[in-house]
Coordinates of C-alpha atoms in Angstrom, one line a residue:
Chain F
M1 CA -12.5 -4.0 -24.1
V2 CA -13.0 -7.3 -25.8
L3 CA -14.3 -10.1 -23.5
T4 CA -14.3 -13.7 -24.0
E5 CA -17.7 -15.7 -23.9
E6 CA -16.8 -16.9 -20.3
E7 CA -16.0 -13.3 -19.1
I8 CA -19.3 -12.0 -20.6
A9 CA -21.1 -14.8 -18.8
M10 CA -19.5 -13.7 -15.5
L11 CA -20.4 -10.1 -16.2
E12 CA -24.0 -11.0 -17.1
G13 CA -24.4 -12.8 -13.8
K14 CA -24.4 -16.5 -15.0
Y15 CA -22.0 -17.2 -12.1
G16 CA -24.1 -15.2 -9.7
E17 CA -24.4 -11.6 -8.6
G18 CA -21.2 -11.6 -6.7
T19 CA -19.0 -12.7 -9.6
A20 CA -20.8 -10.1 -11.7
L21 CA -20.0 -7.4 -9.3
A22 CA -16.4 -8.3 -9.1
M23 CA -16.3 -8.5 -12.9
R24 CA -17.8 -5.0 -13.3
I25 CA -15.1 -3.7 -11.1
Q26 CA -12.4 -5.5 -13.1
V27 CA -13.9 -4.1 -16.4
G28 CA -14.2 -0.6 -14.9
I29 CA -10.5 -0.6 -13.9
G30 CA -9.6 -2.0 -17.4
E31 CA -11.6 0.8 -19.0
A32 CA -10.0 3.4 -16.8
F33 CA -6.5 2.2 -18.1
D34 CA -7.5 1.5 -21.6
A35 CA -7.0 -2.1 -21.4
Q36 CA -7.8 -4.1 -24.5
R37 CA -8.8 -7.3 -22.7
L38 CA -8.7 -9.3 -19.5
V39 CA -6.1 -12.0 -18.9
P40 CA -6.2 -15.0 -16.5
I41 CA -4.1 -14.9 -13.2
S42 CA -2.6 -17.9 -11.5
R43 CA -2.0 -16.4 -8.1
A44 CA -3.5 -13.6 -5.9
H45 CA -2.7 -11.9 -2.6
V46 CA -5.3 -9.9 -0.8
A47 CA -4.1 -7.3 1.6
L48 CA -6.9 -8.2 4.1
S49 CA -6.8 -5.4 6.6
N50 CA -9.6 -6.2 9.0
Q51 CA -10.8 -2.7 8.7
E52 CA -14.4 -1.7 8.2
A53 CA -14.2 -1.1 4.5
D54 CA -12.4 -4.4 4.0
L55 CA -15.1 -6.4 5.9
W56 CA -17.9 -4.4 4.3
F57 CA -16.6 -5.3 0.8
V58 CA -15.8 -9.0 1.3
E59 CA -19.1 -9.6 3.2
K60 CA -21.0 -7.8 0.3
L61 CA -19.4 -10.1 -2.3
L62 CA -20.0 -13.2 -0.1
H63 CA -23.7 -12.3 0.4
L64 CA -24.1 -12.0 -3.4
G65 CA -22.6 -15.6 -3.6
A66 CA -19.1 -14.8 -4.8
A67 CA -16.4 -17.5 -4.4
C68 CA -12.7 -17.4 -5.4
R69 CA -11.6 -19.2 -8.6
V70 CA -8.0 -18.6 -7.6
S71 CA -7.5 -18.9 -3.8
P72 CA -5.7 -15.9 -2.6
T73 CA -3.3 -15.7 0.4
V74 CA -4.1 -12.8 2.8
N75 CA -2.5 -10.3 4.9
P76 CA -2.5 -10.3 8.8
G77 CA -5.2 -8.8 11.0
F78 CA -4.5 -10.0 14.5
D79 CA -4.2 -13.3 16.3
L80 CA -7.6 -14.0 17.8
S81 CA -6.5 -16.8 20.1
Y82 CA -3.8 -14.6 21.6
F83 CA -5.6 -11.2 21.8
S84 CA -8.9 -12.7 23.2
T85 CA -6.8 -13.3 26.4
V86 CA -5.5 -9.6 26.5
A87 CA -7.7 -7.5 28.8
T88 CA -7.3 -4.2 26.9
V89 CA -8.7 -5.5 23.6
K90 CA -12.4 -4.6 23.2
S91 CA -15.0 -7.3 22.4
Q92 CA -16.2 -5.4 19.3
D93 CA -12.7 -5.7 17.9
L94 CA -12.6 -9.3 18.5
E95 CA -15.9 -9.7 16.8
Q96 CA -14.8 -7.8 13.8
M97 CA -11.6 -10.0 13.4
A98 CA -13.8 -13.1 13.8
R99 CA -16.2 -11.9 11.2
T100 CA -13.3 -11.1 8.8
A101 CA -11.8 -14.5 9.3
Q102 CA -15.1 -16.2 8.6
A103 CA -15.8 -14.1 5.6
Y104 CA -12.5 -14.7 4.0
R105 CA -12.6 -18.4 4.9
D106 CA -16.1 -18.6 3.2
I107 CA -15.0 -16.9 0.1
G108 CA -12.2 -19.3 -0.4
A109 CA -9.1 -17.5 0.8
I110 CA -6.0 -19.1 2.3
L111 CA -5.8 -17.8 5.8
N112 CA -2.0 -17.5 6.1
Y113 CA -2.3 -14.0 7.6
S114 CA 1.1 -12.8 6.3
C115 CA 2.3 -9.6 4.6
T116 CA 5.3 -11.4 3.3
P117 CA 3.6 -14.3 1.3
Y118 CA 6.3 -13.9 -1.4
L119 CA 8.8 -15.6 1.1
F120 CA 7.0 -18.8 1.4
D121 CA 3.3 -19.3 0.7
N122 CA 2.8 -17.6 -2.5
I123 CA 5.9 -17.5 -4.8
P124 CA 5.4 -16.7 -8.4
R125 CA 7.9 -17.3 -11.2
L126 CA 9.3 -15.1 -13.9
H127 CA 6.7 -13.6 -16.2
E128 CA 3.8 -15.1 -14.3
I129 CA 0.6 -13.0 -14.4
I130 CA -0.8 -12.5 -10.9
A131 CA -2.7 -10.0 -8.8
F132 CA -1.0 -8.9 -5.7
S133 CA -1.9 -6.2 -3.2
E134 CA 0.2 -5.2 -0.2
S135 CA 2.8 -2.6 -0.4
S136 CA 5.8 -4.7 0.4
A137 CA 4.6 -7.6 -1.7
T138 CA 3.9 -5.9 -5.2
P139 CA 7.3 -4.6 -5.8
Y140 CA 8.9 -7.8 -4.4
V141 CA 7.0 -10.1 -6.9
N142 CA 7.5 -7.6 -9.8
A143 CA 11.1 -6.6 -9.2
V144 CA 12.7 -9.6 -7.5
Y145 CA 10.9 -12.5 -9.1
G146 CA 10.0 -10.8 -12.5
A147 CA 6.2 -11.8 -12.0
R148 CA 3.7 -9.4 -13.4
T149 CA 1.2 -7.5 -11.3
N150 CA -0.1 -4.0 -11.0
R151 CA -0.2 -2.4 -7.7
E152 CA -3.6 -3.9 -6.7
S153 CA -5.7 -2.7 -4.0
A154 CA -7.0 -5.4 -1.6
Q155 CA -10.4 -5.0 -3.2
S156 CA -9.2 -5.3 -6.8
A157 CA -7.0 -8.3 -5.9
L158 CA -10.1 -9.9 -4.3
C159 CA -12.1 -9.3 -7.5
A160 CA -9.2 -10.8 -9.5
A161 CA -9.3 -13.9 -7.3
I162 CA -13.0 -14.1 -7.7
T163 CA -13.0 -13.6 -11.6
G164 CA -9.6 -15.2 -12.1
R165 CA -8.9 -12.3 -14.4
V166 CA -7.1 -9.0 -14.4
P167 CA -7.3 -6.2 -17.1
E168 CA -4.1 -6.2 -19.2
Y169 CA -2.5 -2.8 -18.7
G170 CA 0.5 -1.2 -16.9
L171 CA 3.0 -3.6 -15.5
L172 CA 1.5 -6.6 -17.3
L173 CA 3.0 -5.2 -20.5
D174 CA 6.7 -4.9 -21.2
E175 CA 6.5 -1.2 -22.0
A176 CA 5.6 -0.1 -18.5
R177 CA 8.2 -2.3 -16.8
Y178 CA 11.2 -0.7 -18.3
G179 CA 13.3 1.6 -16.1
T180 CA 12.7 5.2 -16.9
V181 CA 15.2 6.8 -14.4
L182 CA 18.5 5.9 -13.2
V183 CA 19.1 6.0 -9.4
Q184 CA 22.8 6.0 -8.5
I185 CA 23.2 4.8 -4.8
E186 CA 26.2 6.6 -3.3
A187 CA 24.8 6.2 0.2
R188 CA 26.3 3.6 2.4
L189 CA 24.1 0.5 2.4
Q190 CA 25.4 -1.5 5.3
S191 CA 22.3 -3.0 7.1
D192 CA 18.7 -4.0 6.3
F193 CA 17.7 -0.7 8.1
D194 CA 19.6 1.4 5.5
Y195 CA 17.1 0.1 2.9
Q196 CA 14.2 1.3 5.0
L197 CA 15.5 4.9 4.7
L198 CA 16.5 4.3 1.1
G199 CA 13.0 3.2 0.1
Y200 CA 11.5 6.2 2.0
A201 CA 13.8 8.7 0.3
I202 CA 13.3 7.7 -3.3
P203 CA 9.6 8.4 -4.3
K204 CA 9.7 12.2 -3.9
K205 CA 12.7 12.2 -6.2
I206 CA 11.3 10.1 -9.0
H207 CA 7.6 10.8 -9.3
G208 CA 5.8 8.1 -11.2
E209 CA 9.0 6.7 -12.8
V210 CA 10.3 3.1 -12.7
P211 CA 13.8 3.3 -11.1
V212 CA 16.9 1.4 -12.1
F213 CA 19.0 1.2 -9.0
M214 CA 22.8 1.2 -9.6
G215 CA 25.2 0.6 -6.7
I216 CA 23.1 -2.0 -4.7
P217 CA 25.3 -4.9 -4.0
K218 CA 24.6 -8.4 -5.4
D219 CA 24.4 -10.0 -2.0
V220 CA 21.5 -7.7 -1.0
T221 CA 19.4 -9.7 1.6
P222 CA 15.7 -10.6 1.1
E223 CA 15.1 -8.5 4.3
S224 CA 16.6 -5.5 2.6
L225 CA 14.6 -5.9 -0.5
M226 CA 11.4 -6.4 1.7
N227 CA 12.1 -3.2 3.5
L228 CA 12.9 -1.2 0.3
G229 CA 9.6 -2.3 -1.3
A230 CA 7.6 -1.5 1.9
E231 CA 8.9 2.0 2.0
L232 CA 8.8 2.7 -1.7
N233 CA 5.1 2.1 -1.4
T234 CA 4.7 4.0 1.8
A235 CA 6.4 7.3 0.8
G236 CA 4.9 7.0 -2.6
A237 CA 3.7 4.4 -5.1
V238 CA 6.5 2.5 -6.8
P239 CA 5.3 -1.0 -7.6
M240 CA 8.3 -1.9 -9.9
Y241 CA 12.1 -1.3 -9.9
H242 CA 15.2 -2.8 -11.2
I243 CA 18.5 -3.4 -9.6
L244 CA 21.2 -3.5 -12.2
G245 CA 23.0 -6.9 -12.2
V246 CA 20.6 -8.3 -9.5
T247 CA 16.9 -8.4 -10.5
P248 CA 16.0 -10.8 -13.4
E249 CA 14.8 -8.1 -15.8
A250 CA 18.0 -6.0 -15.3
Q251 CA 20.9 -8.2 -16.2
S252 CA 22.1 -5.3 -18.4
L253 CA 21.2 -1.6 -18.5
E254 CA 19.8 -2.2 -22.0
Q255 CA 17.6 -4.9 -20.8
A256 CA 16.4 -2.8 -17.8
T257 CA 15.6 0.3 -19.8
G258 CA 14.4 -1.3 -23.0
Y259 CA 17.3 0.4 -24.8
R260 CA 16.1 3.8 -23.8
K261 CA 18.8 6.4 -24.0
N262 CA 19.5 9.7 -22.1
L263 CA 17.6 8.8 -19.0
N264 CA 17.9 11.2 -16.0
T265 CA 20.1 10.2 -13.2
V266 CA 19.2 10.8 -9.6
V267 CA 22.0 10.4 -7.0
I268 CA 21.2 9.3 -3.4
T269 CA 23.8 10.2 -0.8
N270 CA 24.1 9.6 2.9
Q271 CA 22.8 13.1 3.4
D272 CA 19.6 12.0 1.7
L273 CA 19.0 9.2 4.0
E274 CA 20.0 11.2 7.1
R275 CA 17.5 13.9 6.0
V276 CA 14.6 11.5 5.7
H277 CA 15.6 9.8 8.9
D278 CA 15.5 13.1 10.8
Q279 CA 12.2 14.1 9.2
I280 CA 10.3 10.9 10.1
S281 CA 11.8 9.8 13.5
K282 CA 10.9 11.3 16.9
K283 CA 13.8 12.6 18.8
P284 CA 15.6 9.9 21.0
G285 CA 14.9 9.6 24.7
P286 CA 12.9 7.3 27.0
I287 CA 10.6 4.9 25.2
E288 CA 7.7 2.8 26.5
F289 CA 7.6 0.0 24.0
V290 CA 9.3 -1.5 20.9
M291 CA 7.2 -2.6 17.9
L292 CA 8.9 -4.7 15.2
G293 CA 7.7 -6.6 12.2
C294 CA 6.2 -4.2 9.6
P295 CA 6.6 -6.1 7.3
H296 CA 6.7 -9.4 9.3
L297 CA 10.2 -10.2 10.5
T298 CA 12.0 -13.3 9.0
L299 CA 13.5 -16.1 11.1
R300 CA 16.9 -14.7 10.5
Q301 CA 15.9 -11.3 12.0
I302 CA 14.3 -13.0 15.0
Q303 CA 17.3 -15.2 15.5
N304 CA 19.4 -12.0 15.6
I305 CA 17.0 -10.5 18.2
A306 CA 17.2 -13.6 20.4
Q307 CA 21.0 -13.4 20.3
L308 CA 20.9 -9.7 21.3
I309 CA 18.5 -10.3 24.1
H310 CA 19.7 -13.5 25.5
G311 CA 20.1 -13.3 29.4
H312 CA 18.6 -9.8 29.6
K313 CA 15.4 -8.6 31.2
L314 CA 13.5 -6.1 29.1
R315 CA 12.4 -2.8 30.7
T316 CA 9.8 -2.2 28.0
E317 CA 7.4 -4.2 26.1
L318 CA 8.8 -5.7 22.9
W319 CA 6.3 -6.8 20.2
I320 CA 7.6 -9.0 17.3
N321 CA 5.1 -9.6 14.5
T322 CA 5.7 -12.5 12.2
S323 CA 4.1 -15.3 10.2
A324 CA 2.7 -18.4 11.8
H325 CA 5.4 -20.4 9.9
T326 CA 8.3 -18.3 11.5
R327 CA 6.7 -18.3 14.9
L328 CA 6.5 -22.1 14.7
L329 CA 10.2 -22.4 13.7
A330 CA 11.2 -19.8 16.4
E331 CA 9.5 -22.1 19.0
R332 CA 11.0 -25.3 17.5
L333 CA 14.5 -23.7 17.7
G334 CA 14.2 -22.4 21.2
I335 CA 14.3 -18.7 20.1
A336 CA 10.8 -17.9 21.2
Q337 CA 11.7 -19.1 24.7
I338 CA 14.7 -16.9 24.9
I339 CA 12.6 -13.9 23.8
E340 CA 9.7 -14.7 26.1
D341 CA 12.1 -15.3 29.1
A342 CA 13.4 -11.8 28.6
G343 CA 9.8 -10.5 28.6
G344 CA 9.3 -10.1 24.8
H345 CA 6.4 -11.4 22.6
I346 CA 6.4 -13.0 19.3
L347 CA 3.1 -12.7 17.7
Q348 CA 1.8 -14.5 14.6
D349 CA -0.9 -13.3 12.2
S350 CA -0.9 -9.8 13.5
C351 CA -0.3 -6.4 12.0
V352 CA 1.0 -3.1 13.7
D353 CA -2.0 -1.2 12.3
Q354 CA -4.8 -2.8 14.3
P355 CA -7.2 -1.8 17.1
I356 CA -5.4 -4.3 19.5
W357 CA -2.8 -1.6 20.0
A358 CA -5.2 1.0 21.3
H359 CA -3.5 0.9 24.8
L360 CA -0.3 2.3 23.2
A361 CA -2.1 5.5 22.0
G362 CA -0.2 8.6 23.2
K363 CA 2.9 6.6 24.0
I364 CA 6.3 6.8 22.4
G365 CA 7.9 3.6 21.2
A366 CA 10.8 2.5 18.9
T367 CA 10.5 0.7 15.6
D368 CA 12.8 -0.1 12.7
S369 CA 10.0 0.6 10.2
P370 CA 9.1 3.9 8.7
K371 CA 5.9 2.3 7.4
C372 CA 5.0 1.2 11.0
A373 CA 5.4 4.8 12.2
Y374 CA 3.5 6.3 9.2
Y375 CA 0.3 4.3 9.5
T376 CA 0.2 4.2 13.3
A377 CA 0.1 8.0 13.4
R378 CA -3.6 7.7 13.1
R379 CA -3.6 5.6 16.3
S380 CA -1.6 8.3 18.0
M381 CA 1.5 6.2 18.5
D382 CA 4.8 8.0 18.2
F383 CA 8.0 6.4 17.2
V384 CA 11.8 6.8 17.3
I385 CA 12.9 5.0 14.2
R386 CA 16.2 3.0 14.5
S387 CA 17.7 -0.2 13.4
I388 CA 16.4 -3.5 14.9
E389 CA 19.6 -3.8 17.0
E390 CA 19.2 -0.2 18.4
C391 CA 15.5 -1.0 19.1
V392 CA 16.4 -4.1 21.0
A393 CA 19.0 -2.3 23.0
A394 CA 16.3 0.3 23.7
A395 CA 13.9 -2.3 25.1
I396 CA 16.6 -3.5 27.4
K397 CA 17.6 0.1 28.6
G398 CA 14.2 1.7 28.3
E399 CA 15.6 4.6 26.2
I400 CA 17.2 5.1 22.9
Chain J
M1 CA -10.3 22.9 -25.4
V2 CA -11.7 26.0 -23.7
N3 CA -15.3 27.1 -24.4
A4 CA -16.6 30.3 -23.0
V5 CA -20.2 29.7 -22.1
N6 CA -21.8 32.3 -19.7
N7 CA -18.5 33.3 -18.3
S8 CA -17.6 29.6 -17.4
K9 CA -15.0 27.5 -19.1
E10 CA -15.2 23.9 -20.0
F11 CA -12.5 21.4 -20.2
S12 CA -12.3 17.9 -21.5
C13 CA -11.2 15.0 -19.3
H14 CA -11.1 11.1 -19.1
K15 CA -13.7 9.2 -17.1
I16 CA -12.4 6.7 -14.5
S17 CA -15.4 6.4 -12.1
G18 CA -18.6 7.7 -13.4
G19 CA -21.0 10.3 -11.9
R20 CA -21.5 14.1 -11.5
A21 CA -20.6 16.7 -8.8
E22 CA -20.7 20.3 -8.3
A23 CA -18.5 21.7 -5.5
P24 CA -15.6 24.1 -4.7
C25 CA -12.3 22.5 -5.5
I26 CA -9.2 22.2 -3.4
I27 CA -5.8 21.7 -5.1
S28 CA -3.0 19.6 -3.5
P29 CA 0.5 19.8 -5.0
D30 CA 1.3 16.7 -2.8
D31 CA 0.0 13.1 -3.3
I32 CA -2.9 12.1 -1.0
C33 CA -3.4 9.2 1.3
F34 CA -7.0 9.5 2.3
Y35 CA -6.2 7.4 5.5
L36 CA -4.4 10.3 7.0
C37 CA -7.5 12.4 7.0
D38 CA -9.7 12.6 10.1
P39 CA -12.9 10.8 9.1
K40 CA -15.0 13.0 11.5
T41 CA -13.9 16.3 9.8
G42 CA -12.3 15.4 6.5
I43 CA -9.2 17.3 7.7
V44 CA -5.7 16.3 6.4
L45 CA -3.7 15.1 9.4
E46 CA -0.4 14.1 7.6
E47 CA 2.7 15.9 8.9
G48 CA 4.4 18.0 6.2
H49 CA 1.4 17.7 3.8
A50 CA 0.7 20.8 1.9
L51 CA -3.0 20.5 2.9
K52 CA -2.4 19.6 6.5
G53 CA -5.1 21.2 8.6
R54 CA -7.5 21.7 5.6
S55 CA -10.6 19.7 5.0
L56 CA -11.3 17.7 1.9
A57 CA -15.0 17.0 2.8
D58 CA -17.4 17.9 0.0
K59 CA -14.8 19.3 -2.2
I60 CA -13.7 18.3 -5.6
V61 CA -10.1 17.3 -4.8
I62 CA -7.4 17.9 -7.4
F63 CA -4.0 16.2 -6.8
P64 CA -1.2 14.5 -8.7
S65 CA -1.6 10.9 -7.4
G66 CA -2.7 8.6 -4.7
K67 CA -0.2 7.1 -2.3
G68 CA -0.2 4.8 0.7
S69 CA -0.5 1.0 0.9
S70 CA -3.1 -1.0 -0.9
V71 CA -5.6 -1.2 2.0
V72 CA -5.5 2.1 3.8
Q73 CA -6.5 4.2 0.8
T74 CA -9.8 2.4 0.5
D75 CA -10.5 2.4 4.2
G76 CA -9.7 6.0 4.5
L77 CA -12.1 7.0 1.7
F78 CA -14.7 4.5 3.1
Q79 CA -14.5 6.1 6.6
L80 CA -14.8 9.5 5.1
A81 CA -17.9 8.5 3.2
M82 CA -19.5 6.8 6.2
N83 CA -19.1 10.1 8.1
G84 CA -20.4 12.1 5.1
N85 CA -17.0 13.7 4.7
A86 CA -15.8 12.1 1.4
P87 CA -14.7 14.3 -1.5
K88 CA -17.5 15.1 -4.0
A89 CA -15.2 14.1 -6.8
I90 CA -11.5 13.4 -7.6
I91 CA -9.3 14.8 -10.4
V92 CA -5.8 13.2 -10.7
Q93 CA -2.9 13.3 -13.1
Y94 CA -1.4 9.9 -12.4
P95 CA -4.2 7.3 -11.5
D96 CA -3.2 4.2 -9.8
T97 CA -5.2 1.0 -9.4
V98 CA -5.7 1.3 -5.6
L99 CA -7.3 4.8 -6.0
V100 CA -9.3 3.8 -9.1
A101 CA -10.7 0.7 -7.5
S102 CA -11.5 2.6 -4.3
C103 CA -13.5 5.3 -6.3
I104 CA -15.4 2.8 -8.3
I105 CA -16.4 0.7 -5.2
L106 CA -17.4 3.8 -3.3
D107 CA -19.1 5.5 -6.3
I108 CA -17.0 8.6 -6.1
P109 CA -16.6 10.4 -9.6
M110 CA -13.1 10.4 -10.7
V111 CA -11.5 11.7 -13.9
D112 CA -7.9 12.1 -15.3
R113 CA -6.3 13.4 -18.5
V114 CA -7.8 16.8 -18.0
D115 CA -6.9 19.5 -20.7
P116 CA -3.5 20.9 -19.5
A117 CA -5.0 24.5 -19.8
F118 CA -7.3 23.5 -16.9
Y119 CA -4.4 23.5 -14.5
H120 CA -3.5 27.2 -15.4
W121 CA -7.0 28.3 -15.0
I122 CA -8.2 27.0 -11.7
E123 CA -7.4 27.9 -8.1
S124 CA -8.6 26.3 -4.9
G125 CA -12.0 27.5 -3.8
V126 CA -13.4 27.9 -7.4
T127 CA -16.6 26.0 -7.9
L128 CA -16.4 23.1 -10.6
H129 CA -19.1 21.2 -12.3
L130 CA -17.7 17.8 -13.1
D131 CA -19.5 15.3 -15.3
A132 CA -17.4 12.1 -15.4
D133 CA -19.8 10.4 -17.7
R134 CA -19.7 13.2 -20.3
E135 CA -16.0 13.7 -19.7
R136 CA -16.4 17.4 -19.1
I137 CA -15.4 19.7 -16.3
R138 CA -16.9 23.3 -16.1
V139 CA -15.2 25.9 -14.1
M140 CA -17.9 28.2 -12.8
A141 CA -17.5 31.9 -13.0
P142 CA -16.6 33.4 -9.6

């Protein structure tokens, strides 16, 4: 790889050992993918996870004197001010979150604690070169905005934020962005939930390809696209897609495919979605809690929940994870009150895959998110997977 | 590129994360998310996974590609490493940034672009000697 003087200075430790370590990792990734050079980034998003590896790495960089050249936004961990009042949360878990917050603050991150930064805090434009980790974020910024990022890990995105550079390979180059397989959607797509199943059904059918979706309506909602991306990167690794006539690099089939001909076509039917649904969901029956907001719910989704819940008393716990912005708006609009009066909780800054949920181990809940069910399997939570509307009805009735 | 040396075969590959390892291999037809392994045993926990119930600890793990969100892959490997149950090395067909960054950070040797003949030659349990820095994999004689 050919490096600039400034990049060599970073690598050689002129900006401290922390920057040098971050640079070695960026160069190592570049060499693995045969990148010719590094290029500057204007934005980053680090999928902070508040897990041991995450804390170990950010503290290591910090102790070596690293600081971010480009302040990244970060993913949720959990809301310390709320969970420090919850009796079931262990003090060591509170300590880890506090340390994580401190380390990220000190290294220069923006502590927005949101897995949907692409909806408000960190919105790139077409062709902008950025470094985004987080499974729902990477495809959203690539596909929906036409910005350019590889599917960064939390650690590589942090190294990009520190060095202000990413190796130029993969989705930063035109060639890798073109669609290589056509995906004809014949399944009914009537709700945001259908896109959860669609996203989960795709990866096994298109290993490693960039899909061009045909048959997704022009008025597809941001929530549907958020769900689609989250599941594409839970069931597999699909950081880029096109929607013909919708996404900016797919205004025509020729543009989306770079004039490639004779591409394979994969057809997705209702049966495909039903099959995947049966495979990943537990059987319906009594449930003990409802977990929503993986990715973080939007204001529109929370408004919808408030309407459904208004005047009811919930039989089970209902947890709604969202961003601090959305939580603030929900309070301002009186929606938070409606949900809390019914017995539900709207949480900011928090993720479903955190130790705060230890008390739910061994219990069966409902969620709209296959991603939520997939990762929390390690925390021994089981889920019936249904639409938000059905999940809310289940919280009212105690069964689904 | 196949060289017979003392009944072993040697194949070329491409270095992603440096280092050397000698261990039995385990082959997964499915992509792997290391977060869905038990850190205490290295056993694959994922429902429906071809290697469910088998341990990846101290093996050279051969699989098509990594999968899973951008944080859990690293944490999965980190937890396995802290418990002494990480793979000895990784051989993939389709590397992704998440897996690459994880292996570099955790010093796990990793290669790709292995001579296609390799895949016809090996089976799970065979001992491999992998030298990522020299870009060579030797399949030891049984």
